[in-house]
Coordinates of C-alpha atoms (C1' of nucleotides) in Angstrom, one line a residue:
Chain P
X2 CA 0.0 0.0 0.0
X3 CA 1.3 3.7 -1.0
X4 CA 0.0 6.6 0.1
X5 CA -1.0 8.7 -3.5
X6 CA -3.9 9.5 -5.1
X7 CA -3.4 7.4 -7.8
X8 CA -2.8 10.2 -10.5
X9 CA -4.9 9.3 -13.6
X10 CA -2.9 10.0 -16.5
X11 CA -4.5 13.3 -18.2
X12 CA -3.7 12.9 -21.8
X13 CA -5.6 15.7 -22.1
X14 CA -4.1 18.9 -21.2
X15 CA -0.5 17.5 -22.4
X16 CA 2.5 20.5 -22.8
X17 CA 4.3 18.7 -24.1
X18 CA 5.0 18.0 -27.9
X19 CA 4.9 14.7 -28.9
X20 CA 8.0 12.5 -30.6
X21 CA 6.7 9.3 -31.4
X22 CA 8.8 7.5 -33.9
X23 CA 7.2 5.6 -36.6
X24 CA 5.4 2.2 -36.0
X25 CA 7.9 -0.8 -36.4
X26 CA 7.2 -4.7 -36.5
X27 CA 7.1 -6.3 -32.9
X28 CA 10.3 -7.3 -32.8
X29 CA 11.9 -4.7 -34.5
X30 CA 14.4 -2.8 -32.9
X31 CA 15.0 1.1 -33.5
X32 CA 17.9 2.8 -33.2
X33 CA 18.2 6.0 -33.5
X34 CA 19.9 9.7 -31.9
X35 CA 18.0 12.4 -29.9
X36 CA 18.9 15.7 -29.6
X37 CA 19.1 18.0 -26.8
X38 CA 15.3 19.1 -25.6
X39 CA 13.8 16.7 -27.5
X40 CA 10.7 15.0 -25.6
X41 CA 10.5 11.0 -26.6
X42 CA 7.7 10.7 -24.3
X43 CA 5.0 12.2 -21.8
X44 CA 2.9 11.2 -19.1
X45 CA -0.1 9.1 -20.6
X46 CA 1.0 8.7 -24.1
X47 CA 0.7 5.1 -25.4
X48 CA 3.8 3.3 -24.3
X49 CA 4.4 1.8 -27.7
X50 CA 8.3 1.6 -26.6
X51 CA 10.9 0.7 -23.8
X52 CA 13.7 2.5 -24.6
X53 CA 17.1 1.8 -23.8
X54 CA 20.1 4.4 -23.5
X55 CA 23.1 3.8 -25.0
X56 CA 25.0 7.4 -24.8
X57 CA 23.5 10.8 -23.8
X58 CA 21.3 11.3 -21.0
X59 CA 17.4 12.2 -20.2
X60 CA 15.0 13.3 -17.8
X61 CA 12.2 11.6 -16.5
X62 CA 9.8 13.6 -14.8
X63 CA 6.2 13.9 -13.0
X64 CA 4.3 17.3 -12.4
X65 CA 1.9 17.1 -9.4
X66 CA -1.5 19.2 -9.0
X67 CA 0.0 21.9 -7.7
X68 CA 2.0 22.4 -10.5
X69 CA 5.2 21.7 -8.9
X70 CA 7.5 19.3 -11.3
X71 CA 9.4 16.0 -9.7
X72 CA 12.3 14.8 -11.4
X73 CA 12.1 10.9 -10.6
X74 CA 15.4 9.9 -12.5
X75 CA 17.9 10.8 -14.8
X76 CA 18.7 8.1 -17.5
X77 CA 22.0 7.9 -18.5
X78 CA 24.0 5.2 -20.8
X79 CA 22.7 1.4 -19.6
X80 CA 19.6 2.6 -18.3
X81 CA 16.7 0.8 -19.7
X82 CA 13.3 3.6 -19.2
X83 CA 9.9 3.7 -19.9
X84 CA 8.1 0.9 -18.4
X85 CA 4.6 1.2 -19.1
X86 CA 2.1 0.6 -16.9
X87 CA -1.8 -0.1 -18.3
X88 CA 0.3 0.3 -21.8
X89 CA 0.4 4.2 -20.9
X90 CA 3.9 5.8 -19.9
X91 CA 3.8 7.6 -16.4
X92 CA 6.4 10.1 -16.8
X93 CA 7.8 12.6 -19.2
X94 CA 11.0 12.2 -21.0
X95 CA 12.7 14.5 -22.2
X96 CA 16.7 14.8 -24.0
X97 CA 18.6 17.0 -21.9
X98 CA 22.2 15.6 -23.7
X99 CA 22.2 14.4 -27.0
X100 CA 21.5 10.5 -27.1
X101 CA 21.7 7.7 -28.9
X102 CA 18.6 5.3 -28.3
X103 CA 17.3 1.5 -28.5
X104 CA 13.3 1.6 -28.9
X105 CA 12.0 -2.1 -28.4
X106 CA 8.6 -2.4 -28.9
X107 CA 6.8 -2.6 -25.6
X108 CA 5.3 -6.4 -26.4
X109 CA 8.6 -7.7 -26.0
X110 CA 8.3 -7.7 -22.2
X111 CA 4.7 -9.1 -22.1
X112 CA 3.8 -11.9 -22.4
X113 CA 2.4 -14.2 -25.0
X114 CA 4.9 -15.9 -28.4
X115 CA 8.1 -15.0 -27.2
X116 CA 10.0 -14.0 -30.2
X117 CA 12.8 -13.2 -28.6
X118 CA 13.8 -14.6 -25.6
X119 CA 17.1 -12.9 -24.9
X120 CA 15.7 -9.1 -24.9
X121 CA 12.8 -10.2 -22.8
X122 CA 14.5 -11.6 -20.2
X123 CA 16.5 -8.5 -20.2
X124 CA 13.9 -5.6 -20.4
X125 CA 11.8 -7.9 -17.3
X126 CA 14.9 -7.9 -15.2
X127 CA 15.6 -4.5 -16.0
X128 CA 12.1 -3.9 -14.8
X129 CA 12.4 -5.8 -11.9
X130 CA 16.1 -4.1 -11.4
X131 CA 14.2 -0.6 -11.4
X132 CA 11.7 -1.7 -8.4
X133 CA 14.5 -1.9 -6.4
X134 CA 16.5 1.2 -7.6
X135 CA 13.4 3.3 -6.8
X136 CA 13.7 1.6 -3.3
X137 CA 17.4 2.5 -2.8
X138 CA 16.6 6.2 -4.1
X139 CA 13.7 6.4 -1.5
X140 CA 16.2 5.2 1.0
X141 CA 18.8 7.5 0.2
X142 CA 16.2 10.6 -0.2
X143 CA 14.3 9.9 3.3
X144 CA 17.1 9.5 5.5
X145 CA 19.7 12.0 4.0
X146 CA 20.8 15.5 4.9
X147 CA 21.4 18.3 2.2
X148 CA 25.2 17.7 2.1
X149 CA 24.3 14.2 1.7
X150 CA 22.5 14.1 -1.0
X151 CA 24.5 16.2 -3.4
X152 CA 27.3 14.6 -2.5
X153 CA 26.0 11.0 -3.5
X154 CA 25.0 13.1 -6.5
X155 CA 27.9 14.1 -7.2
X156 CA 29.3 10.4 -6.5
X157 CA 27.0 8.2 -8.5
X158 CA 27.1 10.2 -11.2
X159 CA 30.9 10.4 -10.9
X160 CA 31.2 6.6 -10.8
X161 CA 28.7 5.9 -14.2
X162 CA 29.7 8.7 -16.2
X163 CA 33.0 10.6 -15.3
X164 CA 36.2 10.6 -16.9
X165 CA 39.8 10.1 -14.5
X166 CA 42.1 12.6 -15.3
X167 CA 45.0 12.1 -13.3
X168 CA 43.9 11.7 -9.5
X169 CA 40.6 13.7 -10.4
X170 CA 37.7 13.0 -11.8
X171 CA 36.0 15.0 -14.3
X172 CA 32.5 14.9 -15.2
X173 CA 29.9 16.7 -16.5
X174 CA 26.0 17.8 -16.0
X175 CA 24.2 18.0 -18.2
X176 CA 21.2 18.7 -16.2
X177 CA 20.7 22.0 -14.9
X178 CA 20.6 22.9 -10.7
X179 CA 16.9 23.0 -10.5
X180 CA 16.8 19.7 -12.0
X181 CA 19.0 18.7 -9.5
X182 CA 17.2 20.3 -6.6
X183 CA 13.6 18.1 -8.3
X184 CA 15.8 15.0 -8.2
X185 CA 17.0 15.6 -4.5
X186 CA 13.4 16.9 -3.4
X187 CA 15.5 20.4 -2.3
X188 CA 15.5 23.8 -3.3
X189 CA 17.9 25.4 -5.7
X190 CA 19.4 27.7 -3.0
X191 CA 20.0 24.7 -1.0
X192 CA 21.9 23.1 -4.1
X193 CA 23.9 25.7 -5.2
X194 CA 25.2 26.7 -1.1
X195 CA 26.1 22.6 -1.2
X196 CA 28.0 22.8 -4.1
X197 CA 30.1 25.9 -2.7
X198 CA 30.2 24.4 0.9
X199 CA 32.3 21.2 -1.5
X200 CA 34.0 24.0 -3.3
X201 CA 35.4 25.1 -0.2
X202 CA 36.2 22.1 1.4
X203 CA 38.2 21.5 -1.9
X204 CA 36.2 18.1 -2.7
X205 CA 35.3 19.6 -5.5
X206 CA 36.2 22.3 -8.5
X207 CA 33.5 23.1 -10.6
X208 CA 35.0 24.0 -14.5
X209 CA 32.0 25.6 -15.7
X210 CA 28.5 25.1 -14.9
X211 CA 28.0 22.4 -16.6
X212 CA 31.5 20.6 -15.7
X213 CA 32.8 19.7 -12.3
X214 CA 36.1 18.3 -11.5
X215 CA 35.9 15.9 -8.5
X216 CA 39.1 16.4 -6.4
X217 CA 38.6 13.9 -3.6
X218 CA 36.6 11.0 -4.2
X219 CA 37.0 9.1 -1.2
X220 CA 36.3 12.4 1.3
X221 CA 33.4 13.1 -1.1
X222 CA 32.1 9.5 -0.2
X223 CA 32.5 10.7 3.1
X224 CA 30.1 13.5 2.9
X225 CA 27.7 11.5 1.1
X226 CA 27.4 8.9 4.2
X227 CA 28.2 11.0 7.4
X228 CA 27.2 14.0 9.3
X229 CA 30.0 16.1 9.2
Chain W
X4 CA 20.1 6.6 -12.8
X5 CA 19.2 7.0 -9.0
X6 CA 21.4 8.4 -5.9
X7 CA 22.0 5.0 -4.6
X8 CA 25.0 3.1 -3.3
X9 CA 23.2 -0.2 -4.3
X10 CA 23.1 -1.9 -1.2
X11 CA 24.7 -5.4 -1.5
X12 CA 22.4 -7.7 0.0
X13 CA 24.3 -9.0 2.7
X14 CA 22.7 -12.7 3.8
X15 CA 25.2 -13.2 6.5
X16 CA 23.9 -10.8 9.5
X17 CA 20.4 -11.7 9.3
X18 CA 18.2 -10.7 12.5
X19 CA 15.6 -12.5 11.0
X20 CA 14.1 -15.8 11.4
X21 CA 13.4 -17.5 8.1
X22 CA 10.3 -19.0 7.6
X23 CA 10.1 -20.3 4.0
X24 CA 6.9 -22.5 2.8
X25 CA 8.1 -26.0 1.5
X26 CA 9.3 -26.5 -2.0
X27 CA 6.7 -26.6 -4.8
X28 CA 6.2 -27.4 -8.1
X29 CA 6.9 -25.1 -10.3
X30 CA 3.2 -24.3 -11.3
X31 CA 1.8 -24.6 -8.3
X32 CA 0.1 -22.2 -6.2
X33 CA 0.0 -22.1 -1.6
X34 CA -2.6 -20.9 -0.3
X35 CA -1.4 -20.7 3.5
X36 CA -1.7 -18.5 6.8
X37 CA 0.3 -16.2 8.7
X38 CA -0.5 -15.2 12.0
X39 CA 1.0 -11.5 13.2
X40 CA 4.8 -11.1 13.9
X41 CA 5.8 -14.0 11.6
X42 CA 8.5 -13.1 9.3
X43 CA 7.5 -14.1 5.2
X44 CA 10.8 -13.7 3.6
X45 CA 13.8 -11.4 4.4
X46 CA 16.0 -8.9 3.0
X47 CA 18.6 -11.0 1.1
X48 CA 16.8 -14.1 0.7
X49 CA 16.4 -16.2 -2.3
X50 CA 13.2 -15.1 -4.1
X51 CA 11.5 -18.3 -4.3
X52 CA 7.5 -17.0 -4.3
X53 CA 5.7 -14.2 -5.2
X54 CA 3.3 -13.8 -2.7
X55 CA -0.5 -12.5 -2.9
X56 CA -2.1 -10.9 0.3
X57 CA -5.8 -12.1 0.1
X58 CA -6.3 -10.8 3.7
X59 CA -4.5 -9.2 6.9
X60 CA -1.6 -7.4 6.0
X61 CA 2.1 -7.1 6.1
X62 CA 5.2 -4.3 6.5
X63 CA 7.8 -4.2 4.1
X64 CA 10.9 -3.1 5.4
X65 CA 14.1 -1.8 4.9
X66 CA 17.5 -1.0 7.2
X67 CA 20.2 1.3 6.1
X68 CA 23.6 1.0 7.1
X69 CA 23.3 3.5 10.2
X70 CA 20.6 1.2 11.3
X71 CA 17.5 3.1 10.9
X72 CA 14.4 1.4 9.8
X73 CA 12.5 2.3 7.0
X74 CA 9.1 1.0 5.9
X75 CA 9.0 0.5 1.9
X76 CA 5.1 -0.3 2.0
X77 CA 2.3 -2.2 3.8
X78 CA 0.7 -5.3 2.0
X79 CA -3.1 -5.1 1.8
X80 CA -5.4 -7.3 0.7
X81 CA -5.0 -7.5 -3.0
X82 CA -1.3 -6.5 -3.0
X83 CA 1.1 -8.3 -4.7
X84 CA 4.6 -8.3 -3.1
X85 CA 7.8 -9.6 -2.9
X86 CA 9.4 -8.9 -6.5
X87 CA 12.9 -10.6 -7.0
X88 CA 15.7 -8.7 -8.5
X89 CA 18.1 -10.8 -9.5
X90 CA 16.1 -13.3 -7.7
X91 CA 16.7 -12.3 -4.0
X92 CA 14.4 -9.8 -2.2
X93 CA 14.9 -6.9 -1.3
X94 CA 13.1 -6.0 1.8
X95 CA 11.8 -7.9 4.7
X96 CA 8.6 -9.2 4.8
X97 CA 6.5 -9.1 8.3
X98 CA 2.9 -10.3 8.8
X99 CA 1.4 -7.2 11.1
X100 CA -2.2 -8.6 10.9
X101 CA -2.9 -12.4 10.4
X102 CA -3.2 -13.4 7.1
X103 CA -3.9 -15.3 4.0
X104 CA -1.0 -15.4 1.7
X105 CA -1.0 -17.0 -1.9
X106 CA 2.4 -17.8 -2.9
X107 CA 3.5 -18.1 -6.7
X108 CA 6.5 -19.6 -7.7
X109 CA 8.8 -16.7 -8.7
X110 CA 9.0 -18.4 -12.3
X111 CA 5.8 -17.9 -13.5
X112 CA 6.8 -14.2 -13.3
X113 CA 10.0 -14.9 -15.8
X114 CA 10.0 -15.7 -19.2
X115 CA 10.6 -19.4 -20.8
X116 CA 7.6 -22.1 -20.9
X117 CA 4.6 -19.8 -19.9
X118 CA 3.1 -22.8 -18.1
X119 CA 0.4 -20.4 -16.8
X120 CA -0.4 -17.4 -19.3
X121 CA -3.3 -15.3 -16.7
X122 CA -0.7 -15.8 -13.9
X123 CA 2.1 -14.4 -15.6
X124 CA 0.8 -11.7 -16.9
X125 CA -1.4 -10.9 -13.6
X126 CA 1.9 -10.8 -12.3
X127 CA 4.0 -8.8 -14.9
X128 CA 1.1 -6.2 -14.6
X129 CA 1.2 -5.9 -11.2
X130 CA 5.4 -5.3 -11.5
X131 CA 4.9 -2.9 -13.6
X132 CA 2.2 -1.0 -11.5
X133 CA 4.8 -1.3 -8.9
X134 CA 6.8 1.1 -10.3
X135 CA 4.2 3.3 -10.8
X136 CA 2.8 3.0 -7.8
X137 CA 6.4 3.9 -5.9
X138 CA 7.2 6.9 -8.0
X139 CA 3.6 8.1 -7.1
X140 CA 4.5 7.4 -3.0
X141 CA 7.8 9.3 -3.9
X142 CA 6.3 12.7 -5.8
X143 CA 3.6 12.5 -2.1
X144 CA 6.7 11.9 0.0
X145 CA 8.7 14.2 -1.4
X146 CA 6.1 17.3 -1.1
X147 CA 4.0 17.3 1.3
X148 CA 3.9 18.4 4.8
X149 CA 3.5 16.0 7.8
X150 CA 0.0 17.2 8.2
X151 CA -0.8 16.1 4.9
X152 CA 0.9 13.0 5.0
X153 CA -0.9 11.5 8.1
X154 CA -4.1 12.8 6.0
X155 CA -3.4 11.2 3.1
X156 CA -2.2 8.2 4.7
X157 CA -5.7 7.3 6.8
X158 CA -7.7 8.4 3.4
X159 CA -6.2 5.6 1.8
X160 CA -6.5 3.6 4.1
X161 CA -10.1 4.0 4.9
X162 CA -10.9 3.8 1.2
X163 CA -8.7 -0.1 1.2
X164 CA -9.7 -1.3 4.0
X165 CA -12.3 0.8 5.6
X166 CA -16.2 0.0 6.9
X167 CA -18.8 2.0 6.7
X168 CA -21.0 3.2 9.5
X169 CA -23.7 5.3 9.1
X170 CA -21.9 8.5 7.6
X171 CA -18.3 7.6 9.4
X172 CA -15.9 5.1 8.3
X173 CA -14.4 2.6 10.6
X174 CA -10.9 1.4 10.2
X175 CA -8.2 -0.4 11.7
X176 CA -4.9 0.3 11.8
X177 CA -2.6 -2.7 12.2
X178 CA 0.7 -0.8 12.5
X179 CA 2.1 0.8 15.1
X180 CA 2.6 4.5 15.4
X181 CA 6.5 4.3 14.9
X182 CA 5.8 2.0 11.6
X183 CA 3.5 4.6 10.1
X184 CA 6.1 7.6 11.1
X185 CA 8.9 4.9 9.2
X186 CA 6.8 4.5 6.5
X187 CA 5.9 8.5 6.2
X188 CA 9.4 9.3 7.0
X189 CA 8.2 11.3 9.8
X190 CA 9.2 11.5 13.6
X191 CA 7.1 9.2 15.7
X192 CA 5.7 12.7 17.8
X193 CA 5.3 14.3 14.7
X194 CA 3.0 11.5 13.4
X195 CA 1.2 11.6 16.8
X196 CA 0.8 15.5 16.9
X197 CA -1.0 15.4 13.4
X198 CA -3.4 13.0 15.0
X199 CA -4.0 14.8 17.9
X200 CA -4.6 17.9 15.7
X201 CA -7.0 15.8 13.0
X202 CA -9.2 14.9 16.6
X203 CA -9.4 18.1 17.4
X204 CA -10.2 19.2 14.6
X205 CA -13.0 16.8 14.1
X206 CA -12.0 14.7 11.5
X207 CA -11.3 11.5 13.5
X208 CA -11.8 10.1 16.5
X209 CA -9.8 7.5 17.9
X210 CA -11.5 4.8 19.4
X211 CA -8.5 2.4 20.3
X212 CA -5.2 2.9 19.8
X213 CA -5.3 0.2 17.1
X214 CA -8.4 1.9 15.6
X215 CA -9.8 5.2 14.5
X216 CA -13.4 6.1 13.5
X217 CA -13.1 9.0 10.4
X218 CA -16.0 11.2 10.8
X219 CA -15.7 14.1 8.0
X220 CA -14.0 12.2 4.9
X221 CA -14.2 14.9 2.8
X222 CA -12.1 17.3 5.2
X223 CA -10.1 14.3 5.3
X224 CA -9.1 14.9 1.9
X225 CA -9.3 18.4 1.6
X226 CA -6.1 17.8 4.4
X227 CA -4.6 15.9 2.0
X228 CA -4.0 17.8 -0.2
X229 CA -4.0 22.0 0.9
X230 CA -2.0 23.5 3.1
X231 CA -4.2 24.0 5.8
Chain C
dC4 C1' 27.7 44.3 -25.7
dG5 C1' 23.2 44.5 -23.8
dA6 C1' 19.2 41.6 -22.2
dT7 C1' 17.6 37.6 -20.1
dA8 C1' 18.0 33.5 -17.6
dT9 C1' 20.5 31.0 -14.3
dT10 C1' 23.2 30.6 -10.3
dT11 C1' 24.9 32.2 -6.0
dT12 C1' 24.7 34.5 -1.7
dG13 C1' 22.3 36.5 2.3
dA14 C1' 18.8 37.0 6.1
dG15 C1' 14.9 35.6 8.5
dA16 C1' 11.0 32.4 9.3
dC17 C1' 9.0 28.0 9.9
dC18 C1' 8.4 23.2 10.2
dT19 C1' 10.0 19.1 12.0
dC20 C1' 13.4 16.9 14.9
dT21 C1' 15.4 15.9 19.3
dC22 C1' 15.3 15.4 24.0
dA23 C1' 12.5 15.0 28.1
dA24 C1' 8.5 13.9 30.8
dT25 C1' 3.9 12.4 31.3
dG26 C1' 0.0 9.5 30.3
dG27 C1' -2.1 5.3 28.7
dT28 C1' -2.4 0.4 27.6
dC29 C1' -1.6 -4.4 28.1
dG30 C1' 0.1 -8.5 30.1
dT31 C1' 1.8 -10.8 34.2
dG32 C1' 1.7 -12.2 38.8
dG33 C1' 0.4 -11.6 43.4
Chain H
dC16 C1' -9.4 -8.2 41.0
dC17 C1' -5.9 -5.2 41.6
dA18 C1' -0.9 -3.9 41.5
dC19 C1' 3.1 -3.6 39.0
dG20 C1' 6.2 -3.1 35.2
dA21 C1' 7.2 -2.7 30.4
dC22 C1' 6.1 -0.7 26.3
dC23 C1' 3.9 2.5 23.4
dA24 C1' 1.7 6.9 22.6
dT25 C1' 1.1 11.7 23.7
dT26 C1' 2.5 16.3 25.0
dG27 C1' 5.8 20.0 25.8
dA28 C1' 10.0 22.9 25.0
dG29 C1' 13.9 24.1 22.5
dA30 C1' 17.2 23.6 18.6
dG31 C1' 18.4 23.2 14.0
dG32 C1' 18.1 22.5 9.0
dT33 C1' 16.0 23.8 5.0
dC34 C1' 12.7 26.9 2.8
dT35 C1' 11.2 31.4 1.3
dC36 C1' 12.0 35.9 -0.1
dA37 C1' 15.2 39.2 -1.9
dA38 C1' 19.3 40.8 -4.2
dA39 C1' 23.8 40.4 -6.3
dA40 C1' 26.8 37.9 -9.4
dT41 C1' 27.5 35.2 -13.4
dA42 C1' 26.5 32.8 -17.6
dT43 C1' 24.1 32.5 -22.0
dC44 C1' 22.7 34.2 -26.3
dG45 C1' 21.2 37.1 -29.8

DNA sequence: CGATATTTTGAGACCTCTCAATGGTCGTGG
DNA sequence: CCACGACCATTGAGAGGTCTCAAAATATCG
């Protein structure tokens, strides 16, 4: 049992533009390249595809009532996204860094004449995989300080897509500081005085905006799991 | 990609008393029952069933590495829990409220000879409504104050599991105050000073501890979901 | 190079947590 | 049946972290 007002997907009043590539056969796989602000899918659209990153990274996101926007994950290059539920996607995704893209039709994780075993058993444990992730997020989001969670941020994302340069670690983000502060359910402010609390501490030397260089991985690990 | 250092299960340090049904066959189903404070499955263990909770109800739970608790979700009648990823569990499984449990063999949930097609696919639904279902409890989690939590919380519960009388609804409440303030990730005063407030405000009575008469659903929900 | 958007920094308020004490419930044993 | 003790829930007071509001600084882009 969840607490929610199960939020009936409005395909109604959509913002958003839709991207839908072109119908394939059912086993057909389609690769193909996104570009930056793209949307490949919104909340309630028929989820004809799973889609599977293979470079780039998107944003998957939720609005609520209010109006306010939840970022509930950033995909990034392995991450298999879109699981429908009811055949209807529940989140917006949008291209926030130029991506390259597997689209498998949707019917290769039900059920029924299994035409290709391999990828089913693949998108169904990636599925299975992404019950648990969501656990682990909701962990690390309930039980975390500020500090904390940028600097598992900061970490994760270091470890999946940064680039050693010498001792450091360079990486960069593509996502902006207010979709950091959605993803870490804080405000902006809050973000930006925990990236220049890490500046100072010299755990960190952000390049450009966009670009950080990560100076000390293991005191950054630190941060992410104590107090101090 | 989520803010997670994917916690390892670790099947050495269990606390928990196993208490695994006997081996099946592969297509069959248990119908068994649980009486309250018996453990299902735990954290770690291999994911042999899928379980089904027909009645009662059961805690899912989770413990970080500081040693907090928290509650992932309550099993309700209808729920479907105990998804493997790569075929352990994830959380621990306690009965809180004795009772009837089907238990599927995890297979029927993966791919090769679909030896039961309604099964399968009741049960690749309901993994996929999982998901949905979490990143709904995340957006609520994430944004709403502890006075609307505690609303939304008994709302849902009285519409699952509640009984009508007259114009009120009756329900019980199997958990414990500190399990609803783990599962709201709330402070166990916090949790009881939105109770007190919701009595005096008229909205509930308490008649036990264990159970709470709602008298004004409507306010209820209005709670829920404004600021007031 | 100016205009706009984004980020950073600052000050104060507020919500929830922590710590502490009281009150209530339930089971056990006298 | 009542007394006692253990446990859970409630209530209170104070502290602290994060939010909100406001402004300055920086980056982006035409």
């Amino acid at each position: 049992m969840y607490v929610t007002h199960s939020t009936a997907a409005a395909p109604a009043a959509m913002p958003y533009r839709r991207n839908v590539p072109p119908k394939l056969r059912a086993t057909a796989q389609l690769h193909s390249r996104h570009v930056t602000g793209i949307h490949l899918f919104c909340e309630g659209d028929d989820a004809t595809f799973i889609y599977e990153i293979r470079t780039g990274s998107v944003r998957l996101t939720r609005v609520l009532e209010n109006g306010r926007r939840q970022v509930i994950a950033f995909g990034l290059p392995g991450d298999i996204i879109g699981f429908p539920d009811e055949d209807r996607h529940h989140t917006n995704c949008d291209i926030i860094d130029t991506a390259d893209i597997i689209a498998y039709p949707h019917r290769l994780l039900d059920t029924g004449e299994v035409v290709d075993p391999d990828t089913h058993q693949r998108l169904l444990g990636a599925a299975l995989r992404e019950i648990t992730a969501m656990q682990d997020h909701f962990m690390m989001l309930a039980r975390k300080s500020a500090m904390e969670k940028v600097a598992s941020f900061l970490h994760v994302l270091s470890r999946r897509t940064g680039t050693p340069i010498g001792n450091c670690m360079f990486l960069s983000l593509p996502m902006s500081r207010t979709d950091i502060a959605d993803f870490l359910v804080l405000a902006v402010e809050t973000v930006s005085r925990s990236f220049s609390l890490l500046r100072k501490k010299g755990l960190i030397a952000p390049e450009t905006l966009q670009t950080v260089l990560v100076l000390d991985q293991d005191a950054l690990v630190a941060t992410s799991q104590n107090q101090e």
